[in-house]
Coordinates of C-alpha atoms (C1' of nucleotides) in Angstrom, one line a residue:
Chain A
M17 CA 115.0 139.9 111.4
K18 CA 112.8 142.8 110.6
K19 CA 112.4 143.7 106.9
K20 CA 114.9 146.3 105.8
T21 CA 114.0 146.6 102.1
R22 CA 112.7 150.2 102.5
Y23 CA 116.0 151.4 103.8
V24 CA 118.0 150.1 100.9
L25 CA 115.6 151.6 98.4
L26 CA 115.4 155.0 100.2
G27 CA 119.2 154.9 100.8
L28 CA 119.9 154.6 97.1
L29 CA 117.1 157.1 96.1
Q30 CA 118.7 159.6 98.4
E31 CA 121.5 160.0 95.9
E32 CA 119.6 159.8 92.6
D33 CA 116.2 159.1 91.0
L34 CA 115.9 155.4 90.0
S35 CA 113.4 152.9 88.8
G36 CA 112.7 149.6 90.4
Y37 CA 114.7 147.8 87.8
E38 CA 117.7 150.1 88.2
L39 CA 117.5 149.7 92.0
K40 CA 117.6 145.9 91.6
Q41 CA 120.6 146.2 89.3
I42 CA 122.6 148.3 91.7
I43 CA 121.9 146.1 94.6
D44 CA 122.9 143.0 92.7
K45 CA 126.1 144.4 91.3
R46 CA 127.4 146.7 94.0
M47 CA 125.9 145.5 97.2
R48 CA 125.9 141.8 96.6
F49 CA 128.5 140.9 99.2
F50 CA 126.6 142.3 102.1
W51 CA 123.0 142.6 100.9
Q52 CA 120.4 141.2 98.5
E53 CA 116.8 141.9 97.5
S54 CA 114.5 140.3 94.9
Y55 CA 111.8 141.9 92.7
G56 CA 109.2 140.3 94.9
Q57 CA 110.3 142.6 97.7
I58 CA 111.3 145.7 95.7
Y59 CA 108.2 146.4 93.6
P60 CA 105.6 146.0 96.4
E61 CA 107.8 148.0 98.8
L62 CA 108.1 150.9 96.2
K63 CA 104.3 151.0 96.1
S64 CA 104.1 151.2 99.9
L65 CA 106.7 153.9 100.1
L66 CA 104.7 155.8 97.4
V67 CA 101.5 155.5 99.5
E68 CA 103.2 156.6 102.6
G69 CA 104.6 159.6 100.9
M70 CA 108.3 158.6 101.3
I71 CA 108.9 158.8 97.5
E72 CA 107.1 160.3 94.5
E73 CA 107.0 159.3 90.9
K74 CA 109.0 161.2 88.3
Q75 CA 107.8 160.6 84.8
E76 CA 110.6 160.6 82.3
E77 CA 110.3 163.3 79.6
S78 CA 110.6 160.8 76.9
G79 CA 112.2 161.3 73.6
T80 CA 112.5 158.1 71.7
K81 CA 112.9 155.9 74.8
R82 CA 109.9 154.1 76.3
E83 CA 108.9 155.9 79.4
K84 CA 110.1 154.5 82.6
V85 CA 109.0 155.6 86.1
R86 CA 111.8 156.8 88.3
Y87 CA 111.2 157.5 91.9
H88 CA 112.3 160.6 93.8
I89 CA 112.8 160.7 97.6
T90 CA 110.8 163.2 99.7
D91 CA 111.7 164.9 102.9
K92 CA 109.6 162.3 104.8
G93 CA 111.7 159.6 103.1
R94 CA 114.9 161.3 104.2
E95 CA 113.6 161.5 107.7
E96 CA 112.8 157.8 107.6
I97 CA 116.4 157.0 106.8
Y98 CA 117.7 159.4 109.4
T99 CA 115.8 157.8 112.3
W100 CA 116.8 154.3 111.1
L101 CA 120.5 155.3 111.1
L102 CA 120.2 156.1 114.8
E103 CA 118.8 152.6 115.7
E104 CA 120.8 149.7 116.9
N105 CA 121.9 147.2 114.3
E106 CA 120.7 143.7 114.2
K107 CA 123.5 141.1 114.1
D108 CA 124.9 140.2 110.7
T109 CA 123.7 136.9 109.2
T110 CA 125.6 134.8 106.7
R111 CA 124.9 131.5 105.1
S112 CA 127.7 129.8 103.3
E113 CA 126.9 126.3 102.0
F114 CA 130.6 126.1 101.1
L115 CA 131.9 126.7 104.6
L116 CA 129.3 124.4 106.0
K117 CA 130.4 121.6 103.7
L118 CA 134.1 122.2 104.5
Y119 CA 133.3 122.2 108.3
V120 CA 131.5 118.9 108.3
S121 CA 133.7 117.2 105.6
Q122 CA 136.2 114.5 106.5
K123 CA 139.6 113.3 105.3
K124 CA 137.9 110.9 102.8
D125 CA 136.0 113.8 101.2
W126 CA 139.2 115.8 100.4
A127 CA 139.0 115.3 96.6
T128 CA 135.5 116.7 96.5
M129 CA 136.2 119.6 98.8
R130 CA 139.3 120.5 96.7
K131 CA 137.0 121.2 93.8
H132 CA 134.7 123.3 95.9
I133 CA 137.7 125.3 97.2
E134 CA 138.9 125.9 93.6
I135 CA 135.4 127.1 92.6
F136 CA 135.2 129.3 95.6
M137 CA 138.6 130.8 94.9
D138 CA 137.7 131.5 91.3
Q139 CA 134.5 133.3 92.4
A140 CA 136.5 135.4 94.8
K141 CA 139.0 136.3 92.1
M142 CA 136.3 137.5 89.8
Q143 CA 134.6 139.4 92.5
L144 CA 137.9 141.0 93.4
E145 CA 138.6 142.0 89.8
F146 CA 135.2 143.7 89.6
F147 CA 135.6 145.5 92.9
E148 CA 139.0 146.8 91.9
L149 CA 137.7 148.1 88.6
Y150 CA 134.8 149.8 90.4
H151 CA 137.2 151.2 93.0
A152 CA 139.4 152.7 90.3
Q153 CA 136.4 154.3 88.7
L154 CA 135.2 155.8 92.0
T155 CA 138.6 157.2 93.0
S156 CA 139.4 158.7 89.6
C157 CA 136.2 160.6 89.1
I158 CA 134.8 163.5 91.1
E159 CA 132.5 162.8 93.9
L160 CA 129.1 162.4 92.3
H161 CA 127.2 161.4 95.4
E162 CA 127.0 162.6 99.0
N163 CA 128.0 159.1 100.1
H164 CA 130.9 158.7 97.7
R165 CA 133.3 158.3 100.6
Q166 CA 131.2 155.7 102.3
I167 CA 130.8 153.6 99.2
V168 CA 134.6 153.5 98.9
D169 CA 134.9 152.5 102.6
V170 CA 132.6 149.6 102.2
L171 CA 134.2 148.6 98.9
N172 CA 137.6 148.5 100.6
L173 CA 136.3 146.0 103.1
G174 CA 134.9 143.9 100.2
I175 CA 138.3 144.0 98.5
G176 CA 140.0 143.0 101.7
Q177 CA 137.6 140.1 102.2
Q178 CA 138.1 138.7 98.7
R179 CA 141.9 138.9 99.1
L180 CA 141.6 137.1 102.4
Y181 CA 139.5 134.4 100.8
I182 CA 142.0 134.0 97.9
T183 CA 145.1 133.5 100.1
W184 CA 143.2 131.3 102.5
C185 CA 142.2 129.1 99.5
E186 CA 145.7 129.0 98.2
D187 CA 147.0 127.8 101.6
L188 CA 144.5 125.1 101.7
L189 CA 145.2 123.9 98.2
K190 CA 149.0 123.7 98.9
R191 CA 148.3 120.8 101.1
E192 CA 147.8 117.5 99.4
S193 CA 145.5 116.0 102.0
Chain J
M26 CA 117.6 128.9 98.8
K27 CA 116.7 125.3 99.6
K28 CA 116.6 124.3 103.2
K29 CA 119.9 122.9 104.4
T30 CA 119.0 122.2 108.0
R31 CA 119.3 118.5 107.7
Y32 CA 122.9 118.7 106.5
V33 CA 124.1 120.7 109.5
L34 CA 122.4 118.3 111.9
L35 CA 123.7 115.2 110.1
G36 CA 127.1 116.7 109.7
L37 CA 127.5 117.3 113.4
L38 CA 125.9 113.9 114.3
Q39 CA 128.5 112.3 112.0
E40 CA 131.1 113.0 114.7
E41 CA 129.2 112.4 117.9
D42 CA 125.7 111.6 119.3
L43 CA 124.0 114.9 120.3
S44 CA 120.6 116.1 121.4
G45 CA 118.6 118.9 119.7
Y46 CA 119.6 121.3 122.4
E47 CA 123.3 120.4 122.1
L48 CA 123.1 120.8 118.3
K49 CA 121.7 124.3 118.7
Q50 CA 124.4 125.3 121.1
I51 CA 127.2 124.1 118.8
I52 CA 125.7 125.9 115.8
D53 CA 125.3 129.1 117.8
K54 CA 128.8 129.1 119.3
R55 CA 131.0 127.6 116.7
M56 CA 129.3 128.1 113.4
R57 CA 127.7 131.5 114.0
F58 CA 129.8 133.4 111.6
F59 CA 128.8 131.3 108.5
W60 CA 125.6 129.5 109.6
Q61 CA 122.6 129.8 111.9
E62 CA 119.5 127.7 112.8
S63 CA 116.6 128.1 115.2
Y64 CA 114.8 125.6 117.3
G65 CA 111.8 126.0 115.0
Q66 CA 113.9 124.3 112.3
I67 CA 116.0 121.9 114.4
Y68 CA 113.4 120.0 116.3
P69 CA 111.0 119.3 113.4
E70 CA 113.9 118.4 111.2
L71 CA 115.2 115.9 113.7
K72 CA 111.7 114.2 113.7
S73 CA 111.8 114.0 109.9
L74 CA 115.3 112.5 109.9
L75 CA 114.1 110.0 112.4
V76 CA 111.2 109.0 110.3
E77 CA 113.4 108.7 107.2
G78 CA 115.8 106.5 109.0
M79 CA 118.7 108.9 108.8
I80 CA 119.2 109.0 112.5
E81 CA 118.1 106.9 115.5
E82 CA 117.4 107.7 119.1
K83 CA 119.9 106.7 121.8
Q84 CA 118.4 106.7 125.3
E85 CA 120.9 107.8 127.8
E86 CA 121.6 105.1 130.5
S87 CA 120.7 107.6 133.2
G88 CA 122.3 107.7 136.6
T89 CA 121.1 110.7 138.5
K90 CA 120.7 113.0 135.4
R91 CA 117.4 113.4 133.7
E92 CA 117.3 111.3 130.7
K93 CA 118.0 113.2 127.5
V94 CA 117.6 111.8 124.0
R95 CA 120.7 111.9 121.9
Y96 CA 120.6 111.0 118.2
H97 CA 122.9 108.7 116.4
I98 CA 123.5 108.8 112.7
T99 CA 122.8 105.8 110.5
D100 CA 124.4 104.6 107.3
K101 CA 121.6 106.1 105.4
G102 CA 122.3 109.4 107.1
R103 CA 126.0 109.2 106.1
E104 CA 125.0 108.6 102.6
E105 CA 122.7 111.6 102.6
I106 CA 125.6 113.8 103.6
Y107 CA 127.9 112.2 101.1
T108 CA 125.6 112.9 98.1
W109 CA 125.1 116.4 99.3
L110 CA 128.8 117.1 99.4
L111 CA 129.0 116.3 95.7
E112 CA 126.4 118.8 94.7
E113 CA 127.1 122.4 93.6
N114 CA 127.0 125.0 96.2
E115 CA 124.4 127.8 96.2
K116 CA 125.9 131.3 96.4
D117 CA 126.7 132.6 99.9
T118 CA 124.3 135.2 101.2
T119 CA 125.0 137.8 103.8
R120 CA 123.0 140.6 105.3
S121 CA 124.8 143.2 107.3
E122 CA 122.6 146.0 108.5
F123 CA 125.7 147.8 109.6
L124 CA 127.4 147.8 106.2
L125 CA 124.1 148.8 104.6
K126 CA 123.9 151.8 106.9
L127 CA 127.5 152.8 106.2
Y128 CA 127.0 152.5 102.5
V129 CA 124.0 154.8 102.4
S130 CA 125.2 157.2 105.1
Q131 CA 126.4 160.7 104.2
K132 CA 129.0 163.1 105.6
K133 CA 126.4 164.6 108.0
D134 CA 125.8 161.2 109.5
W135 CA 129.4 160.6 110.5
A136 CA 128.9 161.0 114.3
T137 CA 126.2 158.3 114.3
M138 CA 128.2 156.0 112.0
R139 CA 131.3 156.4 114.2
K140 CA 129.4 154.9 117.1
H141 CA 128.2 152.0 114.9
I142 CA 131.8 151.4 113.8
E143 CA 133.0 151.3 117.4
I144 CA 130.3 148.8 118.3
F145 CA 131.1 146.7 115.2
M146 CA 134.8 146.7 116.1
D147 CA 134.1 145.6 119.7
Q148 CA 132.0 142.7 118.5
A149 CA 134.8 141.7 116.1
K150 CA 137.3 141.8 119.0
M151 CA 135.2 139.6 121.2
Q152 CA 134.5 137.2 118.4
L153 CA 138.3 137.1 117.7
E154 CA 139.1 136.4 121.3
F155 CA 136.7 133.5 121.4
F156 CA 138.0 132.1 118.1
E157 CA 141.6 132.2 119.3
L158 CA 140.7 130.5 122.5
Y159 CA 138.9 127.8 120.6
H160 CA 141.8 127.5 118.1
A161 CA 144.3 127.0 120.9
Q162 CA 142.1 124.3 122.4
L163 CA 141.8 122.5 119.1
T164 CA 145.5 122.6 118.2
S165 CA 146.6 121.5 121.7
C166 CA 144.5 118.4 122.0
I167 CA 144.5 115.2 120.1
E168 CA 142.2 114.9 117.1
L169 CA 138.9 114.0 118.6
H170 CA 136.9 114.1 115.4
E171 CA 137.3 113.0 111.8
N172 CA 136.8 116.6 110.7
H173 CA 139.2 118.1 113.2
R174 CA 141.4 119.5 110.5
Q175 CA 138.5 121.0 108.6
I176 CA 137.2 122.7 111.7
V177 CA 140.5 124.4 112.2
D178 CA 140.5 125.4 108.5
V179 CA 137.2 127.2 108.8
L180 CA 138.2 128.7 112.1
N181 CA 141.3 130.1 110.5
L182 CA 139.1 131.9 108.0
G183 CA 137.0 133.2 110.8
I184 CA 140.0 134.5 112.6
G185 CA 141.3 136.2 109.5
Q186 CA 138.0 137.8 108.9
Q187 CA 137.7 139.3 112.4
R188 CA 141.3 140.7 112.1
L189 CA 140.4 142.3 108.8
Y190 CA 137.3 143.8 110.3
I191 CA 139.3 145.2 113.2
T192 CA 142.0 146.9 111.2
W193 CA 139.5 148.2 108.7
C194 CA 137.5 149.8 111.6
E195 CA 140.7 151.3 113.1
D196 CA 141.5 152.9 109.8
L197 CA 138.1 154.4 109.5
L198 CA 138.2 155.8 113.0
K199 CA 141.5 157.4 112.5
R200 CA 139.8 159.9 110.1
E201 CA 138.0 162.7 111.8
S202 CA 135.3 163.2 109.2
Chain H
dC1 C1' 112.4 129.4 147.1
dA2 C1' 113.4 132.1 143.4
dT3 C1' 116.0 132.6 139.5
dG4 C1' 118.5 130.6 135.9
dT5 C1' 119.7 127.2 132.7
dC6 C1' 118.6 122.7 130.6
dA7 C1' 115.5 120.8 127.4
dT8 C1' 111.8 119.9 124.0
dG9 C1' 108.5 121.4 121.4
dT10 C1' 104.8 124.0 118.3
dA11 C1' 101.8 127.6 116.0
dA12 C1' 101.5 131.8 114.0
dG13 C1' 103.5 135.1 111.6
dT14 C1' 107.0 137.3 108.7
dG15 C1' 110.6 137.5 105.4
dG16 C1' 112.1 136.2 101.0
dT17 C1' 112.5 133.5 96.7
dT18 C1' 110.7 131.5 92.6
dA19 C1' 108.0 131.1 88.8
dC20 C1' 105.1 133.0 85.9
dA21 C1' 102.9 136.7 83.0
dT22 C1' 103.3 140.4 79.9
dG23 C1' 105.1 143.3 76.5
dA24 C1' 108.5 146.7 74.7
dT25 C1' 113.1 147.4 72.9
dT26 C1' 117.7 146.0 71.4
dT27 C1' 120.9 143.0 69.5
dT28 C1' 122.4 139.2 66.6
Chain Z
dA15 C1' 113.2 136.6 62.7
dA16 C1' 114.9 135.0 66.8
dA17 C1' 117.1 135.7 71.1
dA18 C1' 118.4 138.7 74.7
dT19 C1' 117.6 142.2 77.7
dC20 C1' 114.7 145.9 79.6
dA21 C1' 110.9 146.6 82.6
dT22 C1' 107.1 145.8 85.9
dG23 C1' 104.5 143.2 88.4
dT24 C1' 102.1 139.3 91.3
dA25 C1' 100.8 134.8 93.6
dA26 C1' 102.2 130.9 95.5
dC27 C1' 105.3 128.8 98.0
dC28 C1' 109.1 128.0 101.0
dA29 C1' 112.4 129.3 104.8
dC30 C1' 112.9 131.1 109.1
dT31 C1' 112.0 133.6 113.4
dT32 C1' 109.4 134.6 117.4
dA33 C1' 106.7 133.9 121.0
dC34 C1' 104.8 130.9 123.8
dA35 C1' 104.1 126.6 126.6
dT36 C1' 105.9 123.2 129.6
dG37 C1' 108.5 121.2 133.1
dA38 C1' 112.9 119.3 135.2
dC39 C1' 117.0 120.3 137.5
dA40 C1' 120.6 123.4 139.5
dT41 C1' 122.5 127.4 142.1
dG42 C1' 122.5 131.1 145.1

DNA sequence: CATGTCATGTAAGTGGTTACATGATTTT
DNA sequence: AAAATCATGTAACCACTTACATGACATG
């Protein structure tokens, strides 16, 4: 799979000026269920984008706060995203150690798997709680970003997914073997 | 994320003797929605497992067919799986270029995204059709494997997921902007 | 007899994580 | 004063894919 780091960064910078650290935070909190990036990808990629003229530095006019470099997208950067949007998508990839374990587990392993299912369900519940809070925030406030609508759309899928996971876990746990 | 290739292979070999090629096929067709492996991982890993005594070769008593090497799991291999099952699971990871695009797309990109959504929905429909067929096969026949039940469980989640995707896509496409 | 699928492999390259280094600022 | 978090970065390592090579057997 080709590296897509630049598109995440540019995509978020399209809406507001952000630093590398802030970008990482947003990806971790809000995009976790369909995307992830590490600092080892983010910082070098920001440098490349800078060199290529896709983004530019915006020095913070600092009062008391330590100065932090935020990046601002350029027209070239917007074009980069636009052409990417037109391309075909690569197939989604998922790796779930939990589902792998469940798939290969046998009757004798049920006690162990039960615990894993409970943990998985708890994680889904916490994830759902967070998503619902975020959803409420988004729908109550005015549209801050151009892609407000799209964020809600994706979030709705995330919510649906967590609910599915939870009921599926509950069904499994009802059985005693 | 630590490499988990050995557990997929051992997990499948726990149920029946299979060749590298057959293992790859099963992973691609039946486990695609939560796991994937390439030949570049499978063949070298089989060699390692052989050296470590987790599996052993079973020469096919060949009639007309070209002889093909199937692997058979050993007690040591079964133990390896067993201890892995007890470990904590790493967090699931997903990368969906489609959802990433939707997330960062704006109102002006709607026409493009509409096409992507249609393609995504079609893929989900095909996936669902295949899962339902496989589900029918599994529930109609006698339990061939120790993990028959578990396969159906995971499959049920897969089916639920595809259905969720489809209705979510339909809702999105109802809107005209 | 050519094309496709079966079947096994490997080397090179890319994608991605982890661990570490550094130091400022904030919180306890 | 210590611990946590903010903030930026990099090098080494690991995981994984891709492209290629090889050849047998099957199908039209």
